[in-house]
Amino acid sequence: EVQLVESGGGLVQPGGSLRLSCATSGFTFRDYWMLWVRQGPGKGLVWVSRIDSDGISTIYADSVKGRFTISRDNAKNTLFLQMNSLRVEDTAVYYCVRATRYWFDPWGQGTLVTVSS
Amino acid sequence: QSALTQPASVSGSPGQSITISCTGTSSDVGGYNYVSWYQQHPGKAPKLMIYDVTNRPSGVSNRFSGSKSGNTASLTISGLQAEDEADYYCNSYTSSSTWVFGGGTKLTVL
């Protein structure tokens, strides 16, 4: 069974940093692109970032470019999201997602990040 | 990148059919056959329902179908059931090599 389990969320002050992790199992991690998608409280889904299977190519939404860094450890089947200079508007549930070509399946259960003073 | 446009809400009675639209531009929906649809129940993670405009993953009911015309994609649910009540999001690949979601549609089964 394919599983994606996020961790690392929590409460952080504006301007602070947080590192999210996503432990995966049940599939050959190194063969897939991976993404992060977030959902603010009561809001819709927003694509955040994508990393290719080798970890060489990355791309970000304009709202997080220069502040967030996506990475992966293919030896440990784990995806990461380093979030710096956090803003109140970054408050959201962050989902780890596997990409198959151009669609997203499955999704992790999400981890909540709250940016507040 | 602006979000794709979806109606905020739709409703239907059990057994009826409903259609949710998703309007973008020639740089996303209209330019690629890479539209997907996701169902999200409250407090749960989204679930893939349709990919590449019309394809249904294994395990998804054939009551769900997708289509596209120009810059607008659509999700149709036939034979509405109470369990279909959820939020639905469309998604498209874009000419910037990124992805964009729709704002989401709340489906109410009356």
Coordinates of N, CA and C in Angstrom, one line a residue:
Chain A
E1 N 0.8 -1.2 0.0 CA 0.0 0.0 0.0 C 0.9 1.3 0.0
V2 N 0.6 2.2 -0.9 CA 1.3 3.4 -1.0 C 0.9 4.3 0.2
Q3 N 2.0 4.8 0.9 CA 1.7 5.7 2.1 C 2.6 6.9 2.0
L4 N 2.0 8.0 2.4 CA 2.8 9.3 2.5 C 2.4 9.9 3.9
V5 N 3.4 10.1 4.7 CA 3.2 10.5 6.1 C 4.0 11.8 6.3
E6 N 3.3 12.9 6.4 CA 4.0 14.2 6.7 C 4.2 14.4 8.2
S7 N 5.2 15.2 8.5 CA 5.5 15.6 9.9 C 6.3 16.9 9.8
G8 N 6.4 17.5 11.0 CA 7.2 18.7 11.1 C 6.4 20.0 11.3
G9 N 5.1 19.9 11.1 CA 4.2 21.1 11.3 C 4.2 21.6 12.7
G10 N 3.7 22.8 12.9 CA 3.5 23.3 14.2 C 3.3 24.8 14.2
L11 N 3.5 25.4 15.4 CA 3.3 26.9 15.5 C 4.7 27.6 15.4
V12 N 4.7 28.6 14.6 CA 6.0 29.4 14.4 C 5.6 30.8 14.3
Q13 N 6.5 31.7 14.7 CA 6.3 33.1 14.7 C 6.6 33.6 13.2
P14 N 6.0 34.7 12.9 CA 6.3 35.3 11.6 C 7.8 35.6 11.5
G15 N 8.4 35.3 10.3 CA 9.8 35.4 10.1 C 10.6 34.2 10.4
G16 N 9.9 33.2 11.1 CA 10.6 32.0 11.5 C 10.7 30.9 10.4
S17 N 11.3 29.8 10.8 CA 11.5 28.7 9.8 C 10.9 27.4 10.3
L18 N 10.7 26.5 9.4 CA 10.1 25.2 9.7 C 10.5 24.2 8.6
R19 N 10.8 23.0 9.0 CA 11.1 22.0 7.9 C 10.1 20.9 8.0
L20 N 9.4 20.7 6.9 CA 8.5 19.6 6.8 C 9.1 18.3 6.2
S21 N 8.7 17.2 6.6 CA 9.2 15.9 6.1 C 8.0 15.1 5.6
C22 N 8.2 14.2 4.7 CA 7.2 13.3 4.2 C 7.9 12.0 4.0
A23 N 7.6 11.0 4.8 CA 8.1 9.7 4.7 C 7.2 8.9 3.8
T24 N 7.8 8.2 2.9 CA 7.0 7.4 1.9 C 7.3 5.9 2.0
S25 N 6.3 5.1 1.5 CA 6.5 3.7 1.5 C 5.5 3.1 0.5
G26 N 5.8 1.9 0.1 CA 4.9 1.2 -0.8 C 5.1 1.4 -2.3
F27 N 6.0 2.2 -2.7 CA 6.3 2.4 -4.1 C 7.8 2.8 -4.3
T28 N 8.3 2.8 -5.5 CA 9.7 3.1 -5.8 C 9.8 4.6 -5.8
F29 N 10.1 5.2 -4.7 CA 10.2 6.7 -4.5 C 11.0 7.4 -5.6
R30 N 12.1 6.8 -5.9 CA 13.0 7.5 -6.8 C 12.5 7.6 -8.3
D31 N 11.4 6.9 -8.6 CA 10.9 7.0 -9.9 C 9.8 8.1 -10.1
Y32 N 9.5 8.8 -9.1 CA 8.4 9.7 -9.2 C 8.7 11.2 -8.9
W33 N 8.1 12.1 -9.6 CA 8.1 13.5 -9.2 C 7.3 13.5 -7.9
M34 N 7.6 14.5 -7.0 CA 6.8 14.7 -5.8 C 6.5 16.2 -5.7
L35 N 5.4 16.5 -5.0 CA 5.0 17.9 -4.8 C 4.5 18.2 -3.4
W36 N 4.4 19.5 -3.1 CA 3.7 19.9 -1.9 C 2.6 20.8 -2.4
V37 N 1.4 20.6 -1.7 CA 0.2 21.4 -2.0 C -0.3 21.8 -0.6
R38 N -0.8 23.1 -0.5 CA -1.2 23.6 0.8 C -2.7 24.0 0.7
Q39 N -3.3 24.1 1.9 CA -4.7 24.5 2.0 C -4.9 25.3 3.2
G40 N -5.1 26.6 3.0 CA -5.3 27.5 4.1 C -6.6 27.2 4.8
P41 N -6.8 27.7 6.1 CA -8.0 27.3 6.8 C -9.3 27.8 6.1
G42 N -10.2 26.9 5.7 CA -11.4 27.2 5.0 C -11.2 27.6 3.6
K43 N -10.0 27.4 3.1 CA -9.7 27.9 1.7 C -9.5 26.7 0.8
G44 N -9.2 27.0 -0.5 CA -8.9 26.0 -1.5 C -7.5 25.4 -1.6
L45 N -7.3 24.5 -2.4 CA -6.0 23.9 -2.6 C -5.1 24.8 -3.5
V46 N -3.8 24.9 -3.1 CA -2.8 25.7 -3.8 C -1.6 24.9 -4.0
W47 N -1.1 24.7 -5.3 CA 0.1 24.1 -5.6 C 1.3 24.9 -5.1
V48 N 2.3 24.3 -4.4 CA 3.4 25.0 -3.8 C 4.7 24.8 -4.6
S49 N 5.0 23.5 -4.8 CA 6.3 23.2 -5.3 C 6.4 21.8 -5.9
R50 N 7.3 21.5 -6.8 CA 7.5 20.2 -7.4 C 9.0 19.9 -7.6
I51 N 9.4 18.7 -7.3 CA 10.7 18.3 -7.5 C 10.7 17.0 -8.4
D52 N 11.7 16.9 -9.3 CA 11.8 15.8 -10.2 C 12.3 14.6 -9.5
S53 N 12.3 13.4 -10.2 CA 12.7 12.2 -9.5 C 14.1 12.1 -9.0
D54 N 15.0 12.9 -9.7 CA 16.4 12.9 -9.3 C 16.7 13.9 -8.3
G55 N 15.8 14.8 -8.1 CA 16.0 15.9 -7.1 C 16.8 17.1 -7.8
I56 N 17.0 17.1 -9.1 CA 17.8 18.1 -9.7 C 16.9 19.3 -10.1
S57 N 15.8 19.0 -10.7 CA 14.9 20.1 -11.1 C 13.8 20.4 -10.1
T58 N 13.7 21.7 -9.8 CA 12.6 22.1 -8.8 C 11.9 23.3 -9.4
I59 N 10.7 23.5 -9.0 CA 9.9 24.7 -9.4 C 9.0 25.1 -8.3
Y60 N 8.7 26.4 -8.2 CA 7.9 26.9 -7.0 C 6.8 27.9 -7.5
A61 N 5.8 27.9 -6.7 CA 4.7 29.0 -6.9 C 5.4 30.3 -6.6
D62 N 4.9 31.4 -7.3 CA 5.5 32.7 -7.0 C 5.4 33.1 -5.6
S63 N 4.3 32.7 -4.9 CA 4.1 33.1 -3.5 C 5.1 32.6 -2.5
V64 N 5.9 31.5 -2.9 CA 6.9 31.0 -2.0 C 8.3 31.0 -2.5
K65 N 8.4 31.4 -3.8 CA 9.8 31.4 -4.4 C 10.7 32.3 -3.6
G66 N 11.9 31.7 -3.4 CA 13.0 32.4 -2.7 C 12.9 32.2 -1.2
R67 N 11.8 31.7 -0.7 CA 11.6 31.4 0.8 C 11.5 29.9 1.1
F68 N 11.0 29.1 0.2 CA 10.8 27.7 0.4 C 11.8 26.9 -0.5
T69 N 12.2 25.8 0.0 CA 13.1 24.9 -0.7 C 12.6 23.5 -0.6
I70 N 12.3 22.9 -1.8 CA 11.9 21.5 -1.8 C 13.2 20.6 -2.1
S71 N 13.2 19.5 -1.4 CA 14.3 18.6 -1.6 C 13.9 17.1 -1.3
R72 N 14.8 16.2 -1.6 CA 14.4 14.8 -1.4 C 15.6 14.0 -1.1
D73 N 15.4 12.9 -0.4 CA 16.5 11.9 -0.1 C 16.0 10.6 -0.6
N74 N 16.4 10.2 -1.8 CA 15.9 9.0 -2.4 C 16.4 7.7 -1.7
A75 N 17.5 7.8 -1.0 CA 18.0 6.7 -0.2 C 17.1 6.4 1.0
K76 N 16.4 7.5 1.5 CA 15.6 7.3 2.7 C 14.1 7.5 2.3
N77 N 13.8 7.6 1.0 CA 12.4 7.7 0.5 C 11.6 8.8 1.2
T78 N 12.3 9.9 1.3 CA 11.7 11.0 2.1 C 11.8 12.3 1.3
L79 N 10.7 13.1 1.4 CA 10.6 14.4 0.7 C 10.6 15.5 1.8
F80 N 11.2 16.6 1.5 CA 11.3 17.7 2.5 C 10.8 19.0 1.9
L81 N 10.4 19.9 2.8 CA 10.1 21.3 2.4 C 10.7 22.2 3.5
Q82 N 11.7 22.9 3.2 CA 12.3 23.9 4.1 C 11.6 25.2 3.9
M83 N 11.0 25.8 4.9 CA 10.2 27.0 4.8 C 10.9 28.1 5.7
N84 N 11.4 29.1 5.1 CA 12.0 30.2 5.7 C 11.2 31.5 5.6
S85 N 11.5 32.5 6.4 CA 10.8 33.8 6.3 C 9.3 33.6 6.3
L86 N 8.8 32.8 7.2 CA 7.4 32.5 7.1 C 6.5 33.7 7.4
R87 N 5.3 33.7 6.7 CA 4.4 34.8 6.9 C 3.1 34.2 7.4
V88 N 2.2 35.1 8.0 CA 0.9 34.7 8.5 C 0.1 34.0 7.4
E89 N 0.3 34.5 6.1 CA -0.5 33.9 5.0 C 0.0 32.5 4.6
D90 N 1.1 32.0 5.2 CA 1.6 30.7 4.9 C 0.9 29.7 5.8
T91 N 0.1 30.1 6.7 CA -0.7 29.2 7.6 C -1.6 28.3 6.7
A92 N -1.4 27.0 6.9 CA -2.1 26.1 6.0 C -1.8 24.6 6.5
V93 N -2.6 23.7 6.0 CA -2.3 22.3 6.0 C -1.5 22.0 4.8
Y94 N -0.3 21.4 5.0 CA 0.6 21.1 3.8 C 0.5 19.6 3.5
Y95 N 0.2 19.3 2.3 CA 0.1 18.0 1.8 C 1.3 17.6 1.0
C96 N 1.8 16.4 1.2 CA 2.8 15.8 0.4 C 2.0 14.9 -0.6
V97 N 2.4 15.0 -1.9 CA 1.7 14.4 -3.0 C 2.6 13.7 -4.0
R98 N 2.3 12.5 -4.4 CA 3.0 11.9 -5.5 C 2.4 12.3 -6.8
A99 N 3.3 12.6 -7.8 CA 2.8 13.0 -9.1 C 3.1 11.9 -10.1
T100 N 2.1 11.5 -10.8 CA 2.2 10.5 -11.9 C 1.9 11.3 -13.2
R101 N 2.9 11.6 -14.0 CA 2.8 12.5 -15.1 C 2.2 13.8 -14.6
Y102 N 0.9 14.1 -15.0 CA 0.4 15.4 -14.6 C -0.7 15.4 -13.6
W103 N -0.9 14.2 -12.9 CA -1.9 14.2 -11.9 C -1.3 13.8 -10.6
F104 N -2.1 14.0 -9.5 CA -1.6 13.8 -8.2 C -2.3 12.7 -7.4
D105 N -1.6 11.7 -7.1 CA -2.2 10.5 -6.4 C -1.1 9.6 -5.9
P106 N -1.1 9.2 -4.6 CA -2.1 9.7 -3.6 C -1.6 11.0 -2.9
W107 N -2.3 11.4 -1.9 CA -2.0 12.5 -1.0 C -1.8 12.0 0.4
G108 N -0.8 12.7 1.1 CA -0.7 12.4 2.5 C -1.8 12.9 3.3
Q109 N -1.8 12.7 4.6 CA -2.9 13.2 5.5 C -2.8 14.7 5.8
G110 N -1.6 15.2 5.5 CA -1.3 16.7 5.8 C -0.8 17.0 7.1
T111 N 0.0 18.1 7.2 CA 0.5 18.6 8.5 C 0.2 20.1 8.6
L112 N -0.2 20.5 9.7 CA -0.7 21.9 9.9 C 0.5 22.8 10.3
V113 N 0.6 23.9 9.6 CA 1.6 24.9 9.9 C 0.8 26.2 10.2
T114 N 1.1 26.7 11.4 CA 0.4 27.9 11.9 C 1.5 29.0 12.1
V115 N 1.4 30.1 11.4 CA 2.3 31.2 11.6 C 1.6 32.3 12.3
S116 N 2.0 32.6 13.5 CA 1.3 33.5 14.3 C 2.2 34.0 15.4
S117 N 2.0 35.3 15.9 CA 2.8 35.8 17.0 C 2.0 35.6 18.3
Chain B
Q1 N -0.1 33.3 -11.3 CA -1.0 32.3 -11.9 C -2.3 32.4 -11.2
S2 N -3.4 32.9 -11.9 CA -4.7 32.9 -11.2 C -5.3 31.6 -11.2
A3 N -6.1 31.4 -10.1 CA -6.9 30.1 -9.9 C -7.9 29.9 -11.1
L4 N -8.1 28.7 -11.4 CA -9.1 28.4 -12.4 C -10.5 28.7 -11.7
T5 N -11.5 29.0 -12.6 CA -12.8 29.5 -12.1 C -13.8 28.3 -12.0
Q6 N -14.2 28.0 -10.8 CA -15.3 27.1 -10.5 C -16.5 27.7 -9.8
P7 N -17.7 27.2 -10.0 CA -18.8 27.7 -9.2 C -18.6 27.4 -7.7
A8 N -19.0 28.3 -6.9 CA -18.7 28.1 -5.4 C -19.5 26.9 -4.9
S9 N -20.7 26.7 -5.4 CA -21.5 25.6 -5.0 C -22.5 25.1 -6.0
V10 N -22.8 23.8 -5.9 CA -23.8 23.2 -6.8 C -24.6 22.2 -5.9
S11 N -25.8 21.9 -6.3 CA -26.6 21.0 -5.5 C -27.5 20.1 -6.4
G12 N -27.9 19.0 -5.9 CA -28.8 18.1 -6.7 C -29.4 17.1 -5.7
S13 N -30.4 16.5 -6.2 CA -31.1 15.5 -5.4 C -30.6 14.1 -5.7
P14 N -30.7 13.2 -4.8 CA -30.2 11.8 -5.1 C -30.8 11.3 -6.4
G15 N -29.9 10.7 -7.2 CA -30.3 10.1 -8.5 C -30.2 11.0 -9.6
Q16 N -30.1 12.3 -9.3 CA -29.9 13.3 -10.4 C -28.5 13.4 -10.9
S17 N -28.2 14.2 -11.9 CA -26.9 14.4 -12.4 C -26.5 15.9 -12.2
I18 N -25.3 16.2 -11.9 CA -24.8 17.5 -11.8 C -23.5 17.7 -12.6
T19 N -23.2 18.9 -13.0 CA -22.0 19.2 -13.7 C -21.3 20.4 -13.1
I20 N -20.0 20.2 -12.8 CA -19.2 21.3 -12.3 C -18.2 21.8 -13.4
S21 N -18.2 23.1 -13.6 CA -17.4 23.6 -14.7 C -16.1 24.2 -14.1
C22 N -15.1 24.3 -14.9 CA -13.7 24.7 -14.5 C -13.2 25.5 -15.7
T23 N -13.1 26.8 -15.5 CA -12.7 27.7 -16.7 C -11.3 28.2 -16.4
G24 N -10.5 28.1 -17.4 CA -9.1 28.6 -17.4 C -8.8 29.4 -18.6
T25 N -7.6 29.3 -19.1 CA -7.2 30.0 -20.3 C -6.5 29.1 -21.3
S26 N -6.0 29.6 -22.4 CA -5.3 28.8 -23.4 C -3.9 28.4 -22.8
S27 N -3.5 29.0 -21.7 CA -2.2 28.7 -21.1 C -2.3 27.6 -20.1
D28 N -3.5 27.1 -19.8 CA -3.6 26.0 -18.9 C -4.7 25.0 -19.5
V29 N -5.9 25.2 -19.0 CA -7.0 24.2 -19.4 C -7.0 24.0 -21.0
G30 N -7.1 25.1 -21.7 CA -7.2 25.1 -23.1 C -6.0 24.6 -23.9
G31 N -4.9 24.6 -23.2 CA -3.6 24.3 -23.9 C -3.1 22.9 -23.8
Y32 N -3.7 22.2 -22.8 CA -3.2 20.9 -22.5 C -4.4 19.9 -22.1
N33 N -4.2 18.7 -22.4 CA -5.2 17.7 -21.9 C -4.7 17.1 -20.6
Y34 N -4.4 18.0 -19.7 CA -3.8 17.6 -18.4 C -4.7 18.2 -17.2
V35 N -6.0 18.0 -17.4 CA -6.9 18.5 -16.3 C -7.3 17.3 -15.4
S36 N -7.2 17.5 -14.2 CA -7.6 16.4 -13.2 C -8.6 17.0 -12.2
W37 N -9.3 16.1 -11.6 CA -10.3 16.5 -10.6 C -10.1 15.7 -9.3
Y38 N -10.4 16.4 -8.2 CA -10.2 15.9 -6.8 C -11.4 16.1 -6.0
Q39 N -11.7 15.1 -5.2 CA -12.8 15.1 -4.2 C -12.2 15.2 -2.9
Q40 N -12.8 16.1 -2.0 CA -12.3 16.2 -0.7 C -13.5 16.3 0.3
H41 N -13.5 15.3 1.2 CA -14.5 15.3 2.3 C -13.9 16.1 3.4
P42 N -14.8 16.7 4.3 CA -14.3 17.5 5.4 C -13.3 16.8 6.3
G43 N -12.2 17.5 6.5 CA -11.2 16.9 7.3 C -10.3 15.8 6.7
K44 N -10.5 15.6 5.5 CA -9.8 14.5 4.8 C -8.9 15.0 3.7
A45 N -8.0 14.2 3.3 CA -7.1 14.5 2.2 C -7.9 14.4 0.8
P46 N -7.5 15.2 -0.1 CA -8.1 15.1 -1.5 C -7.9 13.7 -2.1
K47 N -8.8 13.3 -3.0 CA -8.7 12.0 -3.7 C -8.9 12.3 -5.2
L48 N -8.0 11.7 -5.9 CA -8.1 11.8 -7.4 C -9.3 11.1 -7.9
M49 N -10.1 11.8 -8.8 CA -11.3 11.3 -9.4 C -11.2 11.1 -10.9
I50 N -10.6 12.1 -11.5 CA -10.4 12.1 -13.0 C -9.0 12.6 -13.3
Y51 N -8.4 12.0 -14.3 CA -7.1 12.6 -14.8 C -7.1 12.6 -16.3
D52 N -6.2 13.5 -16.8 CA -6.1 13.7 -18.2 C -7.5 13.9 -18.9
V53 N -8.2 14.8 -18.3 CA -9.5 15.3 -18.7 C -10.6 14.2 -18.6
T54 N -10.4 13.0 -19.1 CA -11.5 12.1 -19.2 C -11.3 10.7 -18.5
N55 N -10.1 10.5 -18.0 CA -9.8 9.1 -17.5 C -10.1 9.0 -16.0
R56 N -10.6 7.8 -15.6 CA -11.0 7.5 -14.3 C -10.0 6.5 -13.7
P57 N -9.5 6.8 -12.5 CA -8.6 5.8 -11.9 C -9.3 4.6 -11.5
S58 N -8.6 3.5 -11.4 CA -9.2 2.3 -10.9 C -9.8 2.5 -9.5
G59 N -11.0 2.0 -9.3 CA -11.7 2.2 -8.0 C -12.7 3.3 -8.0
V60 N -12.6 4.2 -8.9 CA -13.5 5.4 -8.9 C -14.8 5.0 -9.7
S61 N -15.9 5.3 -9.1 CA -17.2 4.9 -9.8 C -17.3 5.5 -11.2
N62 N -18.0 4.7 -12.0 CA -18.2 5.2 -13.4 C -19.3 6.2 -13.5
R63 N -19.8 6.6 -12.3 CA -20.8 7.7 -12.3 C -20.1 9.1 -12.4
F64 N -18.8 9.1 -12.3 CA -17.9 10.3 -12.5 C -17.3 10.3 -13.9
S65 N -17.5 11.4 -14.6 CA -16.9 11.5 -15.9 C -16.4 13.0 -16.1
G66 N -15.5 13.1 -17.0 CA -14.9 14.4 -17.3 C -14.9 14.7 -18.8
S67 N -14.9 16.0 -19.1 CA -14.8 16.4 -20.5 C -14.2 17.8 -20.5
K68 N -13.9 18.2 -21.8 CA -13.3 19.6 -22.0 C -13.8 20.1 -23.3
S69 N -14.0 21.4 -23.3 CA -14.3 22.1 -24.5 C -13.6 23.5 -24.4
G70 N -12.7 23.7 -25.3 CA -11.9 25.0 -25.3 C -11.2 25.2 -24.0
N71 N -11.5 26.3 -23.3 CA -10.8 26.6 -22.0 C -11.6 26.2 -20.8
T72 N -12.6 25.4 -21.0 CA -13.5 25.0 -19.9 C -13.5 23.4 -19.8
A73 N -13.2 22.9 -18.6 CA -13.3 21.5 -18.4 C -14.6 21.3 -17.5
S74 N -15.1 20.1 -17.5 CA -16.3 19.8 -16.7 C -16.2 18.5 -16.0
L75 N -16.8 18.4 -14.8 CA -16.9 17.1 -14.1 C -18.4 16.8 -14.0
T76 N -18.8 15.7 -14.4 CA -20.2 15.3 -14.3 C -20.4 14.1 -13.4
I77 N -21.3 14.2 -12.4 CA -21.6 13.1 -11.5 C -23.0 12.7 -11.8
S78 N -23.2 11.5 -12.2 CA -24.6 11.0 -12.5 C -25.1 10.1 -11.3
G79 N -26.4 10.0 -11.2 CA -26.9 9.1 -10.2 C -26.4 9.6 -8.8
L80 N -26.6 10.8 -8.5 CA -26.0 11.4 -7.2 C -26.4 10.5 -6.0
Q81 N -25.4 10.4 -5.2 CA -25.6 9.7 -3.9 C -25.1 10.6 -2.8
A82 N -25.6 10.3 -1.6 CA -25.3 11.1 -0.4 C -23.8 11.2 -0.2
E83 N -23.1 10.1 -0.5 CA -21.6 10.1 -0.2 C -20.9 10.9 -1.2
D84 N -21.5 11.5 -2.2 CA -20.9 12.3 -3.2 C -20.7 13.8 -2.6
E85 N -21.5 14.0 -1.5 CA -21.4 15.4 -1.0 C -20.0 15.7 -0.5
A86 N -19.4 16.7 -1.0 CA -17.9 17.0 -0.8 C -17.6 18.2 -1.5
D87 N -16.3 18.6 -1.3 CA -15.7 19.7 -2.2 C -15.0 19.1 -3.3
Y88 N -15.1 19.7 -4.5 CA -14.4 19.2 -5.7 C -13.5 20.3 -6.3
Y89 N -12.3 19.9 -6.6 CA -11.3 20.8 -7.2 C -10.8 20.4 -8.5
C90 N -10.8 21.3 -9.5 CA -10.1 20.9 -10.8 C -8.7 21.4 -10.7
N91 N -7.8 20.9 -11.6 CA -6.4 21.2 -11.6 C -5.9 21.1 -13.0
S92 N -5.0 22.0 -13.4 CA -4.5 21.9 -14.8 C -3.0 22.2 -14.7
Y93 N -2.3 21.5 -15.6 CA -0.9 21.9 -15.9 C -0.9 23.2 -16.7
T94 N 0.2 24.0 -16.6 CA 0.2 25.3 -17.2 C 1.4 25.4 -18.1
S95 N 1.4 26.4 -18.9 CA 2.5 26.7 -19.9 C 3.8 27.2 -19.1
S96 N 3.7 27.5 -17.8 CA 4.8 27.8 -17.0 C 5.5 26.6 -16.3
S97 N 5.0 25.4 -16.7 CA 5.5 24.2 -16.1 C 5.1 24.1 -14.7
T98 N 4.0 24.8 -14.3 CA 3.5 24.7 -12.9 C 2.1 24.1 -13.0
W99 N 1.4 24.0 -11.9 CA 0.0 23.6 -11.9 C -0.8 24.7 -11.2
V100 N -2.1 24.7 -11.5 CA -3.0 25.6 -10.9 C -4.3 24.9 -10.6
F101 N -4.9 25.1 -9.4 CA -6.1 24.6 -9.0 C -7.3 25.5 -9.2
G102 N -8.5 25.0 -9.3 CA -9.7 25.8 -9.2 C -9.9 26.2 -7.8
G103 N -10.9 27.2 -7.6 CA -11.2 27.6 -6.2 C -12.0 26.6 -5.4
G104 N -12.5 25.6 -6.1 CA -13.3 24.6 -5.4 C -14.8 24.8 -5.5
T105 N -15.5 23.7 -5.5 CA -17.0 23.7 -5.6 C -17.5 22.8 -4.5
K106 N -18.4 23.4 -3.7 CA -19.1 22.6 -2.7 C -20.3 21.9 -3.2
L107 N -20.4 20.6 -3.3 CA -21.5 19.9 -3.8 C -22.4 19.5 -2.6
T108 N -23.6 19.9 -2.7 CA -24.6 19.5 -1.6 C -25.6 18.5 -2.3
V109 N -25.8 17.4 -1.6 CA -26.9 16.4 -2.1 C -28.1 16.7 -1.2
L110 N -29.1 17.1 -1.8 CA -30.3 17.6 -1.1 C -31.1 16.4 -0.5

